[in-house]
Coordinates of C-alpha atoms in Angstrom, one line a residue:
M1 CA 0.0 0.0 0.0
S2 CA 1.5 3.3 -1.0
F3 CA 0.4 6.8 -0.3
L4 CA -1.4 8.9 -2.9
N5 CA 0.6 11.3 -5.0
E6 CA 0.0 15.0 -5.4
S7 CA -2.8 14.6 -7.9
S8 CA -5.0 13.0 -5.3
P9 CA -8.3 14.7 -4.6
I10 CA -7.6 14.8 -0.9
P11 CA -4.8 17.5 -0.5
F12 CA -7.3 20.4 -0.8
L13 CA -8.4 19.6 2.7
L14 CA -5.2 21.0 4.1
Q15 CA -2.8 23.5 2.7
S16 CA 0.7 23.6 4.2
S17 CA 4.1 24.7 3.4
S18 CA 5.6 21.8 5.3
T19 CA 8.1 19.6 3.5
F20 CA 5.9 16.6 4.2
N21 CA 3.5 15.4 1.5
T22 CA 0.1 16.7 2.6
S23 CA -1.8 13.6 1.4
T24 CA 0.6 11.4 3.2
V25 CA 0.0 13.2 6.5
I26 CA -3.7 13.0 6.0
A27 CA -3.6 9.3 5.1
I28 CA -1.6 8.4 8.2
T29 CA -3.7 10.5 10.5
V30 CA -7.0 9.0 9.2
F31 CA -5.7 5.5 9.4
F32 CA -4.3 5.9 12.9
T33 CA -7.5 7.4 14.0
L34 CA -9.5 4.6 12.6
L35 CA -7.2 2.0 14.1
C36 CA -7.7 3.6 17.5
A37 CA -11.5 3.6 16.9
C38 CA -11.4 -0.1 16.0
I39 CA -9.5 -1.0 19.2
V40 CA -12.0 1.0 21.4
I41 CA -15.1 -0.4 19.6
G42 CA -13.6 -3.9 19.7
H43 CA -13.1 -3.6 23.4
L44 CA -16.7 -2.4 23.9
L45 CA -18.0 -5.4 21.8
E46 CA -15.7 -7.9 23.5
E47 CA -18.6 -9.9 24.9
N48 CA -20.8 -9.5 21.8
R49 CA -20.9 -12.9 20.0
W50 CA -22.0 -11.3 16.7
A51 CA -19.1 -8.9 16.2
N52 CA -15.3 -8.9 16.3
E53 CA -12.4 -6.6 15.4
S54 CA -12.4 -7.9 11.8
I55 CA -16.0 -7.0 11.1
T56 CA -15.7 -3.7 13.0
A57 CA -12.6 -2.7 10.9
L58 CA -14.4 -3.7 7.6
L59 CA -17.5 -1.6 8.5
L60 CA -15.4 1.4 9.6
G61 CA -13.5 1.1 6.4
L62 CA -16.7 1.2 4.4
V63 CA -18.0 4.2 6.4
S64 CA -14.7 6.0 6.0
G65 CA -14.6 5.3 2.2
A66 CA -18.1 6.7 1.9
V67 CA -17.1 9.9 3.8
V68 CA -14.1 10.4 1.6
L69 CA -16.3 9.9 -1.5
V70 CA -18.6 12.6 -0.3
V71 CA -15.8 15.0 0.6
S72 CA -14.1 14.5 -2.8
K73 CA -17.4 15.0 -4.6
W74 CA -17.6 11.3 -5.7
H75 CA -14.2 11.5 -7.4
S76 CA -12.3 8.9 -5.3
S77 CA -12.5 7.1 -2.0
Q78 CA -8.9 6.1 -1.9
I79 CA -6.6 7.4 0.8
L80 CA -4.1 4.6 0.2
V81 CA -3.3 2.9 -3.1
F82 CA -3.4 -0.9 -2.8
S83 CA -0.1 -2.7 -3.5
E84 CA -0.1 -6.5 -3.0
E85 CA 3.7 -6.4 -2.7
L86 CA 3.7 -4.2 0.3
F87 CA 0.8 -6.3 1.8
F88 CA 2.8 -9.5 1.5
I89 CA 6.1 -7.8 2.7
Y90 CA 5.0 -5.7 5.6
L91 CA 1.6 -6.8 6.9
L92 CA 1.2 -10.6 6.4
P93 CA 4.6 -11.8 7.9
P94 CA 4.0 -10.6 11.5
I95 CA 0.5 -12.1 11.5
I96 CA 1.6 -15.6 10.3
F97 CA 4.8 -15.6 12.5
N98 CA 2.8 -14.7 15.6
A99 CA 0.3 -17.4 14.8
G100 CA 3.1 -20.0 14.6
F101 CA 4.7 -18.5 17.7
Q102 CA 1.5 -18.6 19.8
V103 CA 0.0 -21.9 18.4
K104 CA -0.4 -24.8 20.8
K105 CA 2.1 -27.1 19.2
K106 CA 0.9 -30.4 20.7
R107 CA -2.6 -29.9 19.5
F108 CA -1.5 -28.6 16.1
F109 CA 0.7 -31.5 15.3
K110 CA -1.8 -33.9 16.8
N111 CA -4.1 -32.9 14.0
F112 CA -1.3 -32.3 11.4
S113 CA -2.4 -35.2 9.1
T114 CA -5.9 -33.8 8.9
I115 CA -4.6 -30.3 8.4
L116 CA -2.4 -31.4 5.5
L117 CA -5.3 -33.4 4.0
F118 CA -7.6 -30.3 4.0
G119 CA -4.9 -27.7 3.3
V120 CA -3.3 -29.4 0.4
L121 CA -5.6 -32.0 -1.2
G122 CA -8.7 -30.0 -0.3
T123 CA -7.3 -26.8 -1.8
V124 CA -6.5 -28.6 -5.0
I125 CA -10.1 -30.0 -5.2
S126 CA -11.5 -26.6 -4.5
F127 CA -9.2 -25.0 -7.1
C128 CA -10.3 -27.5 -9.8
L129 CA -14.0 -27.0 -9.1
I130 CA -13.9 -23.2 -8.9
S131 CA -11.9 -22.9 -12.1
A132 CA -14.1 -25.3 -14.0
G133 CA -17.3 -23.7 -12.6
A134 CA -16.1 -20.2 -13.6
F135 CA -15.1 -21.4 -17.1
F136 CA -18.6 -22.8 -17.8
L137 CA -20.8 -20.3 -15.9
F138 CA -19.2 -17.0 -16.8
K139 CA -19.9 -17.4 -20.5
K140 CA -23.6 -17.9 -19.7
I141 CA -23.6 -14.7 -17.6
G142 CA -22.1 -12.8 -20.5
V143 CA -18.5 -12.3 -19.1
S144 CA -16.0 -12.9 -21.9
N145 CA -12.4 -11.9 -22.7
L146 CA -11.0 -14.2 -20.0
N147 CA -8.5 -16.9 -21.1
V148 CA -7.7 -20.2 -19.5
Q149 CA -5.0 -18.7 -17.4
D150 CA -7.5 -16.2 -15.9
F151 CA -10.0 -19.0 -15.0
L152 CA -7.3 -21.0 -13.3
A153 CA -6.2 -17.9 -11.5
V154 CA -9.7 -17.4 -10.3
G155 CA -9.7 -20.9 -8.8
A156 CA -6.4 -20.3 -7.0
I157 CA -7.5 -16.8 -5.8
L158 CA -10.8 -18.0 -4.3
S159 CA -9.4 -21.2 -2.8
A160 CA -7.4 -19.2 -0.3
T161 CA -9.3 -19.1 3.1
D162 CA -8.8 -16.3 5.5
S163 CA -6.6 -17.6 8.3
V164 CA -6.4 -14.0 9.7
C165 CA -10.2 -13.9 10.2
T166 CA -10.1 -17.4 11.7
L167 CA -8.1 -15.9 14.6
Q168 CA -10.9 -13.5 15.3
V169 CA -14.0 -15.8 15.1
L170 CA -12.6 -19.0 16.7
S171 CA -11.0 -19.3 20.1
Q172 CA -8.0 -21.5 20.8
D173 CA -9.3 -22.1 24.4
E174 CA -13.0 -22.5 23.8
T175 CA -12.9 -24.6 20.5
P176 CA -9.3 -26.1 20.5
F177 CA -10.0 -28.8 18.0
L178 CA -11.9 -26.6 15.5
Y179 CA -9.3 -23.8 15.9
S180 CA -6.3 -26.1 15.2
I181 CA -8.0 -27.7 12.2
V182 CA -9.5 -24.5 10.6
F183 CA -6.6 -22.2 11.3
G184 CA -3.9 -24.8 10.5
E185 CA -5.7 -25.6 7.3
G186 CA -5.9 -21.9 6.6
V187 CA -2.1 -21.4 6.8
V188 CA -1.3 -24.4 4.7
N189 CA -4.2 -23.4 2.4
D190 CA -2.9 -19.9 1.9
A191 CA 0.5 -21.3 1.0
T192 CA -1.0 -23.9 -1.4
S193 CA -3.1 -21.3 -3.1
I194 CA -0.2 -18.9 -3.6
V195 CA 1.9 -21.8 -4.9
L196 CA -0.9 -22.8 -7.3
F197 CA -1.3 -19.1 -8.3
N198 CA 2.4 -18.7 -9.1
A199 CA 2.4 -22.0 -10.9
V200 CA -0.5 -20.8 -13.1
Q201 CA 1.4 -17.6 -13.9
S202 CA 4.4 -19.6 -15.0
L203 CA 2.7 -22.3 -17.1
N204 CA 2.9 -22.3 -20.9
F205 CA -0.7 -22.7 -22.0
S206 CA 0.3 -23.0 -25.6
N207 CA 1.7 -26.4 -24.9
L208 CA -0.4 -28.2 -22.3
S209 CA 0.0 -32.0 -21.8
A210 CA -0.3 -34.7 -19.1
M211 CA 3.2 -33.7 -17.9
T212 CA 1.9 -30.2 -17.0
A213 CA -0.1 -31.6 -14.0
L214 CA 2.9 -33.6 -12.9
S215 CA 5.1 -30.5 -13.2
L216 CA 2.6 -28.6 -11.1
L217 CA 2.6 -31.3 -8.4
G218 CA 6.3 -31.5 -8.4
T219 CA 6.6 -27.7 -8.0
F220 CA 4.2 -27.7 -5.1
L221 CA 6.0 -30.6 -3.2
Y222 CA 9.3 -28.9 -3.8
L223 CA 8.0 -25.5 -2.5
F224 CA 6.2 -27.1 0.5
F225 CA 9.1 -29.1 1.8
T226 CA 11.9 -26.6 1.1
S227 CA 9.9 -23.7 2.6
T228 CA 9.2 -25.7 5.7
A229 CA 12.9 -26.7 6.0
L230 CA 14.0 -23.1 5.6
G231 CA 11.7 -21.9 8.4
I232 CA 12.9 -24.7 10.7
G233 CA 16.5 -24.0 9.8
V234 CA 16.4 -20.3 10.5
G235 CA 14.5 -21.0 13.7
L236 CA 17.2 -23.4 14.9
L237 CA 20.0 -21.0 13.8
S238 CA 18.4 -18.3 16.0
A239 CA 18.2 -20.6 18.9
Y240 CA 21.8 -21.8 18.5
I241 CA 23.1 -18.2 18.3
I242 CA 21.3 -17.0 21.3
K243 CA 22.1 -20.1 23.4
T244 CA 25.8 -20.1 22.5
L245 CA 26.4 -16.3 22.8
Y246 CA 23.8 -15.8 25.6
I247 CA 23.3 -12.2 24.4
G248 CA 20.8 -11.4 27.2
R249 CA 23.6 -11.2 29.8
H250 CA 24.7 -7.9 28.2
S251 CA 21.6 -6.6 26.5
T252 CA 18.0 -7.8 26.4
D253 CA 17.3 -5.4 23.5
R254 CA 19.8 -7.3 21.3
E255 CA 18.3 -10.7 21.9
I256 CA 14.8 -9.4 21.2
A257 CA 16.1 -7.6 18.1
I258 CA 17.8 -10.7 16.7
M259 CA 14.6 -12.8 17.2
M260 CA 12.5 -10.3 15.3
L261 CA 15.0 -9.8 12.5
M262 CA 15.8 -13.4 12.0
A263 CA 12.0 -14.2 11.9
Y264 CA 11.5 -11.5 9.2
L265 CA 14.7 -12.6 7.5
S266 CA 13.3 -16.2 7.0
Y267 CA 10.3 -14.7 5.2
M268 CA 12.3 -12.5 2.9
I269 CA 14.8 -15.2 2.1
A270 CA 11.9 -17.5 1.1
E271 CA 10.5 -14.8 -1.2
L272 CA 13.9 -14.0 -2.6
I273 CA 14.4 -17.6 -3.8
N274 CA 10.8 -18.0 -4.9
L275 CA 9.6 -20.2 -2.0
S276 CA 6.5 -19.9 0.2
G277 CA 7.2 -17.2 2.7
I278 CA 4.0 -18.0 4.6
L279 CA 5.0 -21.6 5.3
T280 CA 8.6 -20.5 6.1
V281 CA 7.7 -17.8 8.7
F282 CA 5.0 -20.0 10.2
F283 CA 7.3 -22.9 11.0
C284 CA 10.0 -20.5 12.0
G285 CA 7.6 -19.2 14.6
I286 CA 6.9 -22.7 15.9
V287 CA 10.6 -23.5 16.2
M288 CA 11.4 -20.2 17.9
S289 CA 8.7 -20.7 20.4
H290 CA 10.0 -24.2 21.2
Y291 CA 13.7 -23.4 21.4
T292 CA 14.7 -19.7 21.0
W293 CA 12.1 -18.3 23.4
H294 CA 13.4 -20.4 26.3
N295 CA 17.0 -19.3 25.6
I296 CA 16.4 -15.6 26.2
S297 CA 16.2 -13.8 29.5
E298 CA 13.0 -13.6 31.6
S299 CA 12.2 -10.0 30.8
S300 CA 12.7 -10.7 27.1
R301 CA 10.3 -13.6 27.2
I302 CA 7.5 -11.4 28.4
T303 CA 8.4 -8.6 26.0
T304 CA 8.6 -10.8 22.9
K305 CA 5.3 -12.6 23.6
H306 CA 3.4 -9.3 24.0
A307 CA 5.3 -7.5 21.2
F308 CA 4.7 -10.2 18.6
A309 CA 1.0 -10.3 19.5
T310 CA 0.6 -6.5 19.4
I311 CA 2.3 -6.1 16.0
S312 CA 0.1 -8.9 14.6
F313 CA -3.0 -7.4 16.0
I314 CA -2.3 -4.0 14.5
A315 CA -1.5 -5.5 11.1
E316 CA -4.7 -7.6 11.2
T317 CA -6.8 -4.5 12.0
F318 CA -5.1 -2.4 9.3
I319 CA -5.7 -5.1 6.6
F320 CA -9.5 -5.3 7.3
L321 CA -9.8 -1.6 7.6
Y322 CA -8.2 -1.1 4.2
V323 CA -10.2 -3.9 2.5
G324 CA -13.4 -2.2 3.7
M325 CA -12.3 1.2 2.4
D326 CA -11.1 -0.3 -0.9
A327 CA -14.5 -1.7 -1.6
L328 CA -15.7 1.8 -2.4
D329 CA -13.0 2.5 -4.9
I330 CA -15.2 4.4 -7.4
D331 CA -12.6 4.2 -10.2
K332 CA -12.7 0.4 -10.3
W333 CA -16.5 0.4 -10.4
K334 CA -16.5 2.9 -13.2
E335 CA -13.9 0.9 -15.2
S336 CA -15.9 -2.3 -14.9
K337 CA -18.7 -0.7 -17.0
A338 CA -21.0 -3.5 -15.7
S339 CA -24.6 -3.2 -14.8
A340 CA -25.7 -3.9 -11.2
G341 CA -27.3 -7.2 -12.4
T342 CA -24.1 -8.4 -14.0
S343 CA -22.0 -7.5 -11.0
I344 CA -24.4 -9.3 -8.6
A345 CA -24.5 -12.3 -11.0
V346 CA -20.7 -12.6 -11.1
S347 CA -20.3 -12.1 -7.3
S348 CA -23.1 -14.6 -6.6
T349 CA -21.6 -17.2 -8.9
L350 CA -18.2 -16.8 -7.3
M351 CA -19.7 -17.1 -3.8
A352 CA -21.7 -20.2 -4.8
L353 CA -18.5 -21.8 -6.3
V354 CA -16.7 -21.1 -3.0
L355 CA -19.5 -22.8 -1.0
I356 CA -19.6 -25.8 -3.4
G357 CA -15.8 -26.1 -3.7
R358 CA -15.3 -26.2 0.1
A359 CA -18.2 -28.7 0.7
A360 CA -16.7 -30.9 -2.1
F361 CA -13.6 -31.6 0.0
V362 CA -14.5 -31.0 3.7
F363 CA -17.2 -33.7 4.0
P364 CA -15.6 -36.4 1.9
L365 CA -12.1 -35.9 3.3
A366 CA -13.4 -35.7 6.9
N367 CA -15.1 -39.1 6.4
I368 CA -12.1 -40.6 4.8
S369 CA -10.1 -39.4 7.8
N370 CA -12.6 -41.0 10.2
L371 CA -12.1 -44.3 8.5
V372 CA -8.4 -44.3 9.4
K373 CA -8.9 -43.2 13.0
K374 CA -9.9 -45.9 15.4
R375 CA -10.6 -43.8 18.5
E376 CA -14.0 -42.3 18.6
G377 CA -12.7 -39.1 20.3
E378 CA -10.4 -38.4 17.3
K379 CA -13.1 -38.7 14.7
I380 CA -14.8 -35.6 13.2
D381 CA -18.6 -35.9 13.6
C382 CA -21.1 -34.3 11.3
R383 CA -21.6 -31.3 13.5
R384 CA -18.0 -30.4 13.6
Q385 CA -17.7 -31.1 9.9
F386 CA -20.4 -28.5 9.3
I387 CA -18.6 -25.9 11.5
I388 CA -15.2 -26.6 9.7
W389 CA -17.0 -26.1 6.4
W390 CA -18.7 -22.9 7.5
A391 CA -15.7 -21.3 9.3
G392 CA -13.5 -21.8 6.3
L393 CA -15.8 -20.0 3.9
M394 CA -14.3 -16.6 4.8
R395 CA -12.1 -14.9 2.2
G396 CA -9.7 -12.1 3.1
A397 CA -6.8 -9.9 2.2
V398 CA -4.8 -12.7 0.5
T399 CA -7.7 -13.1 -1.9
V400 CA -7.8 -9.4 -2.6
A401 CA -4.0 -9.2 -3.1
L402 CA -3.9 -12.1 -5.5
S403 CA -6.9 -10.6 -7.4
Y404 CA -5.1 -7.3 -7.9
N405 CA -2.0 -9.2 -8.9
E406 CA -3.8 -11.1 -11.7
F407 CA -6.3 -8.5 -12.9
S408 CA -4.6 -5.1 -12.4
E409 CA -2.2 -4.0 -15.0
G410 CA -0.9 -0.7 -13.8
E411 CA -2.7 2.3 -15.2
S412 CA -4.6 0.4 -17.9
T413 CA -7.2 -2.2 -16.7
S414 CA -9.9 -3.6 -18.9
S415 CA -13.6 -3.6 -17.9
V416 CA -13.6 -7.3 -17.4
Q417 CA -10.6 -7.2 -15.2
S418 CA -12.1 -4.4 -13.1
L419 CA -15.3 -6.4 -12.8
M420 CA -13.3 -9.4 -11.5
I421 CA -11.6 -7.2 -8.9
T422 CA -14.8 -5.6 -7.7
S423 CA -16.6 -8.9 -7.6
T424 CA -13.8 -10.5 -5.6
I425 CA -14.0 -7.6 -3.1
I426 CA -17.8 -8.2 -2.8
V427 CA -17.2 -11.9 -2.0
V428 CA -14.6 -10.9 0.6
L429 CA -16.9 -8.4 2.3
F430 CA -19.9 -10.7 2.2
S431 CA -18.1 -13.8 3.5
T432 CA -16.3 -11.9 6.3
V433 CA -19.3 -9.9 7.6
V434 CA -22.0 -12.6 7.2
F435 CA -20.1 -15.8 7.9
G436 CA -17.7 -14.2 10.4
S437 CA -20.6 -12.7 12.5
V438 CA -22.6 -15.9 12.5
T439 CA -19.8 -18.3 13.3
K440 CA -19.7 -17.9 17.1
P441 CA -23.5 -18.1 17.5
L442 CA -23.5 -21.1 15.1
I443 CA -20.9 -22.9 17.2
E444 CA -23.0 -22.4 20.3
A445 CA -26.1 -23.6 18.6
V446 CA -24.6 -26.6 16.9
L447 CA -22.1 -27.8 19.6
G448 CA -23.4 -26.1 22.7
R449 CA -21.9 -23.6 25.0
N450 CA -19.4 -25.9 26.7
V451 CA -17.6 -26.7 23.5
G452 CA -14.2 -26.3 25.1
R453 CA -14.9 -29.2 27.5
A454 CA -16.6 -31.3 24.9
V455 CA -13.7 -31.2 22.4
S456 CA -10.8 -31.8 24.8
D457 CA -7.7 -33.4 23.4
A458 CA -6.5 -34.6 26.8
T459 CA -8.5 -37.8 26.8
D460 CA -7.8 -38.7 23.2
I461 CA -4.2 -39.9 23.7
P462 CA -2.4 -41.9 26.5
S463 CA 0.0 -40.0 28.7
L464 CA 3.7 -40.1 28.0
E465 CA 4.2 -42.0 31.2
D466 CA 1.8 -44.7 30.1
L467 CA 3.5 -45.0 26.7
R468 CA 6.9 -45.2 28.5
I469 CA 5.7 -48.1 30.5
L470 CA 4.3 -49.8 27.4
F471 CA 7.6 -49.4 25.6
L472 CA 9.5 -50.8 28.6
E473 CA 7.1 -53.8 28.9
N474 CA 7.5 -54.5 25.2
G475 CA 11.3 -54.3 25.5
E476 CA 11.5 -56.7 28.5
E477 CA 9.2 -59.2 26.9
N478 CA 11.1 -59.4 23.7
E479 CA 14.7 -58.7 24.6
D480 CA 15.8 -62.0 23.1
S481 CA 14.4 -61.1 19.7
N482 CA 15.0 -57.8 18.0
N483 CA 12.4 -58.6 15.3
S484 CA 9.7 -59.4 17.8
R485 CA 10.5 -56.1 19.6
K486 CA 10.3 -54.1 16.5
G487 CA 7.0 -55.8 15.6
S488 CA 5.6 -55.1 19.0
N489 CA 6.6 -51.4 18.9
F490 CA 5.1 -51.2 15.4
R491 CA 1.8 -52.5 16.8
L492 CA 2.0 -49.9 19.6
L493 CA 2.5 -47.2 17.0
M494 CA -0.6 -48.4 15.2
R495 CA -2.7 -48.5 18.4
H496 CA -1.5 -45.0 19.6
P497 CA 0.0 -43.3 16.5
T498 CA -0.2 -39.7 17.8
G499 CA 0.9 -40.4 21.3
T500 CA 3.7 -42.7 20.2
V501 CA 5.1 -40.2 17.7
H502 CA 5.0 -37.6 20.4
Y503 CA 6.8 -39.9 22.9
L504 CA 9.5 -40.7 20.4
W505 CA 9.9 -37.1 19.4
R506 CA 10.3 -36.1 23.1
K507 CA 13.1 -38.7 23.5
F508 CA 14.9 -37.5 20.4
D509 CA 14.4 -33.8 21.4
D510 CA 15.8 -34.3 24.9
K511 CA 18.7 -36.4 23.8
F512 CA 19.9 -34.7 20.6
M513 CA 18.2 -31.3 20.0
R514 CA 18.0 -29.5 23.3
P515 CA 21.7 -30.0 24.2
V516 CA 22.6 -28.2 21.0
F517 CA 19.8 -25.7 20.5
G518 CA 18.6 -25.1 24.0
G519 CA 15.0 -24.8 25.0
R520 CA 13.2 -25.3 28.3
G521 CA 15.6 -25.9 31.2
F522 CA 18.9 -25.1 29.5
V523 CA 19.1 -21.4 30.3
P524 CA 19.4 -20.1 33.9
Y525 CA 16.3 -18.3 35.1
D526 CA 14.7 -17.2 38.3
P527 CA 12.5 -20.1 39.6
G528 CA 10.2 -17.7 41.2
S529 CA 9.5 -15.8 38.0
P530 CA 6.2 -16.3 36.1
S531 CA 7.7 -18.3 33.2
G532 CA 10.1 -20.2 35.5
A533 CA 7.1 -21.4 37.5
A534 CA 5.4 -22.3 34.2
D535 CA 8.4 -24.3 33.1
E536 CA 8.6 -26.2 36.3
N537 CA 4.9 -27.1 36.1
H538 CA 5.3 -28.2 32.5
Q539 CA 8.2 -30.5 33.3
Q540 CA 6.1 -32.1 36.0

């Protein structure tokens, strides 16, 4: 997002001989005022189950855009000019990093197979259905001049769920299972959608063959695993540097700074070498919370936790505020040259394809997942399947940014391209306001008020102590036969896959990883401090 130039209709509001650009000062003042208003209104609506900061920011953006339209005599509602590059560089990284940093890792990885199933395979299914649906239906509406690449881009754009809005409408404490599934899927989904979008941009449509699909699959797998490995690598490097040098003994500011800079560096390196920055910074956040955070001083632990959350919150609010204001970009509506009926038809078609595309993978894949899981507590029942489908219908700033990337060509944009941008914005507004406001009441109606207790993960897996005893028993009974012992351990893995993998990871982590990269218990701290007490309780 960049500030308006001198030709903007806004500068007449204030004449100044200052060296500062007048429109820049006005834009910053307006947005900071609106951000403050969002925070205050969000606080007042904290207990309201129908509203949240996302919806508040969107509505404030719409109202502000309308006011600017009136003041500028219907010339323009823009205070900022949208730039998807600045959105991906400045606003998205702190949100995704904080999500990885704050996520409850045990619950996230417990559902990791389901998250990957929805986030990767589900996104591909949705991508195919939305692209095919747009290809066949748009011609009947009267929308032409879109090529195959545009239709595939529409599928990739609308396959991206809004993981940012998920943070607002779902609670990690009240609905832990739904939060881990929907949010985890959203992060993987965003990365998958962006990978698909970039792959569509690079494909040669003049020479399509069966190898094209294999090339697309190979590109995705390469980006997924290399991006994840890069995030883990940078996170481990930050932990090693801080543990080895123990920077906090001289300056707590330096250890906080190196955490922030290396987290941001992981994202920028990924983008520089054409990987998925979203996946990279997300897994960097997870690794930093597991190792690096425990290597810094007590005061820095408290500071980083609140600093990351605050920066993420401001970025989230800013994004929704701008999307709401951008919806009233009068220039785009004029350029589309479409009647109200055509605009409504296109937006409705896109929204219907989003609904169908998500339903086409959530319900089948959830039931396939249930067939594999033997424990009843781990299965996704019909009610939770419905909530997962509903909560993932929201589209957000990633969708808007990709839409601008595909259909905006600098100063010259065709009427069809402008129509696609405005229709996408309508889908984002409708899905966020309608689905976002109804999600909380819907969860209470479908699952009941005590959903946090009903969907607890604690009873789904055996304790680590129980697994340790089982492993010891297996080892004693079969110590004369290595093959028998391996077979017994394999059966144990099949009976308790999640708990067994967690147990084995903890053994590997304690023996090999923490002596090198630090983590809980390796850095001296005050036992009476808040995090020290938390560490002692966790170890017990």
